[in-house]
Amino acid sequence: AQKITQTQPGMFVQEKEAVTLDCTYDTSDQSYGLFWYKQPSSGEMIFLIYQGSYDEQNATEGRYSLNFQKARKSANLVISASQLGDSAMYFCAMSFYTGANSKLTFGKGITLSVRP
Amino acid sequence: KAGVTQTPRYLIKTRGQQVTLSCSPISGHRSVSWYQQTPGQGLQFLFEYFSETQRNKGNFPGRFSGRQFSNSRSEMNVSTLELGDSALYLCASSFNGEGYTFGSGTRLTVV
């Protein structure tokens, strides 16, 4: 079974500084995908970044980068130059690659607050 | 291109009633999955449909059901509503399982 662990209950960061949100995962599968989503108070889940288990390079998308350490089973999200609009819940999630089993397993989420 | 559309955005129902939620995926996406989000349980997978067939199902009672139409639009139905069914219901569409785009969700309140 897949499991995602996000243990930081809440994070605070000063505007324009970088912040790292932690995510560890557990799976016995070799082929999987890792995602980070942002959920503002409006409720919509906004895709941020994706890392495949066979990708050798860490994924980057603008101010977001994923620090993927496969041996340690961690997939931390790094947000550079935080903005006030980054205040939201952040979810780490994992999926299988098999065509017959397509679902996301989510962590509990982390609340990020950006201070001006 | 248009994103994932969920209707309605908000819904208030009485215990014992039934409810139907709708999700229109991104054009070309054949996979639609549904998730329930509550403060206590977090985000939980309900079911996934692909080409009108339920391909995967989460651990929810039979009161929760769904279907997918030939145009990939999906509906989920909850019968005999309970107070604990109050939640944000999110739908996600995917082309190949490597990317999931979510709708804005339907916030259901059961009173």
PDB file of N, CA, C and O in Angstrom, chain A residues 2 10 12 15 29 40 46-47 50 57 61 66 69 74 89 103:
ATOM      1  N   GLN A   2       0.363   2.296  -0.611  1.00  0.00           N
ATOM      2  CA  GLN A   2       1.097   3.550  -0.655  1.00  0.00           C
ATOM      3  C   GLN A   2       0.732   4.413   0.534  1.00  0.00           C
ATOM      4  O   GLN A   2      -0.418   4.418   0.977  1.00  0.00           O
ATOM      5  N   GLY A  10       2.141  23.295  10.382  1.00  0.00           N
ATOM      6  CA  GLY A  10       1.999  24.636   9.837  1.00  0.00           C
ATOM      7  C   GLY A  10       3.372  25.264   9.691  1.00  0.00           C
ATOM      8  O   GLY A  10       4.254  25.046  10.511  1.00  0.00           O
ATOM      9  N   PHE A  12       5.574  28.914   8.616  1.00  0.00           N
ATOM     10  CA  PHE A  12       5.543  30.351   8.398  1.00  0.00           C
ATOM     11  C   PHE A  12       6.813  30.741   7.662  1.00  0.00           C
ATOM     12  O   PHE A  12       7.886  30.212   7.942  1.00  0.00           O
ATOM     13  N   GLU A  15       7.950  36.895   3.480  1.00  0.00           N
ATOM     14  CA  GLU A  15       7.838  37.181   2.043  1.00  0.00           C
ATOM     15  C   GLU A  15       9.237  37.319   1.443  1.00  0.00           C
ATOM     16  O   GLU A  15      10.148  37.866   2.064  1.00  0.00           O
ATOM     17  N   ASP A  29       6.401  -0.222  -4.852  1.00  0.00           N
ATOM     18  CA  ASP A  29       6.435  -0.181  -6.312  1.00  0.00           C
ATOM     19  C   ASP A  29       7.667   0.569  -6.801  1.00  0.00           C
ATOM     20  O   ASP A  29       8.170   1.482  -6.135  1.00  0.00           O
ATOM     21  N   PRO A  40      -5.823  26.768  -2.065  1.00  0.00           N
ATOM     22  CA  PRO A  40      -6.195  27.998  -1.353  1.00  0.00           C
ATOM     23  C   PRO A  40      -7.543  27.809  -0.659  1.00  0.00           C
ATOM     24  O   PRO A  40      -8.187  26.773  -0.817  1.00  0.00           O
ATOM     25  N   ILE A  46      -4.721  23.059  -7.040  1.00  0.00           N
ATOM     26  CA  ILE A  46      -3.924  23.591  -8.138  1.00  0.00           C
ATOM     27  C   ILE A  46      -2.641  22.784  -8.257  1.00  0.00           C
ATOM     28  O   ILE A  46      -1.851  22.711  -7.310  1.00  0.00           O
ATOM     29  N   PHE A  47      -2.421  22.185  -9.428  1.00  0.00           N
ATOM     30  CA  PHE A  47      -1.212  21.403  -9.670  1.00  0.00           C
ATOM     31  C   PHE A  47       0.009  22.311  -9.681  1.00  0.00           C
ATOM     32  O   PHE A  47       0.022  23.374 -10.298  1.00  0.00           O
ATOM     33  N   TYR A  50       5.435  17.894 -10.740  1.00  0.00           N
ATOM     34  CA  TYR A  50       5.370  16.436 -10.848  1.00  0.00           C
ATOM     35  C   TYR A  50       6.780  15.859 -10.997  1.00  0.00           C
ATOM     36  O   TYR A  50       7.642  16.452 -11.660  1.00  0.00           O
ATOM     37  N   GLN A  57      16.597  13.838 -12.944  1.00  0.00           N
ATOM     38  CA  GLN A  57      16.739  15.237 -12.564  1.00  0.00           C
ATOM     39  C   GLN A  57      15.581  15.641 -11.670  1.00  0.00           C
ATOM     40  O   GLN A  57      14.448  15.203 -11.862  1.00  0.00           O
ATOM     41  N   GLU A  61       9.495  23.958 -11.754  1.00  0.00           N
ATOM     42  CA  GLU A  61       8.421  24.675 -12.447  1.00  0.00           C
ATOM     43  C   GLU A  61       8.410  26.092 -11.885  1.00  0.00           C
ATOM     44  O   GLU A  61       7.817  26.359 -10.852  1.00  0.00           O
ATOM     45  N   LEU A  66      11.309  20.411  -6.837  1.00  0.00           N
ATOM     46  CA  LEU A  66      11.064  19.224  -6.017  1.00  0.00           C
ATOM     47  C   LEU A  66      12.408  18.570  -5.728  1.00  0.00           C
ATOM     48  O   LEU A  66      13.124  18.198  -6.659  1.00  0.00           O
ATOM     49  N   GLN A  69      14.662  12.608  -3.322  1.00  0.00           N
ATOM     50  CA  GLN A  69      15.712  11.721  -2.828  1.00  0.00           C
ATOM     51  C   GLN A  69      15.105  10.323  -2.732  1.00  0.00           C
ATOM     52  O   GLN A  69      14.472   9.968  -1.720  1.00  0.00           O
ATOM     53  N   SER A  74      11.923  10.581  -0.103  1.00  0.00           N
ATOM     54  CA  SER A  74      11.412  11.909   0.228  1.00  0.00           C
ATOM     55  C   SER A  74      11.250  12.738  -1.049  1.00  0.00           C
ATOM     56  O   SER A  74      11.985  12.546  -2.031  1.00  0.00           O
ATOM     57  N   MET A  89      -2.940  25.702   1.723  1.00  0.00           N
ATOM     58  CA  MET A  89      -2.597  24.331   2.121  1.00  0.00           C
ATOM     59  C   MET A  89      -1.823  23.704   0.965  1.00  0.00           C
ATOM     60  O   MET A  89      -2.157  23.929  -0.214  1.00  0.00           O
ATOM     61  N   LYS A 103      -5.087   6.377  -9.384  1.00  0.00           N
ATOM     62  CA  LYS A 103      -5.616   7.193  -8.306  1.00  0.00           C
ATOM     63  C   LYS A 103      -4.464   7.875  -7.608  1.00  0.00           C
ATOM     64  O   LYS A 103      -3.308   7.480  -7.727  1.00  0.00           O
TER      65      LYS A 103
END
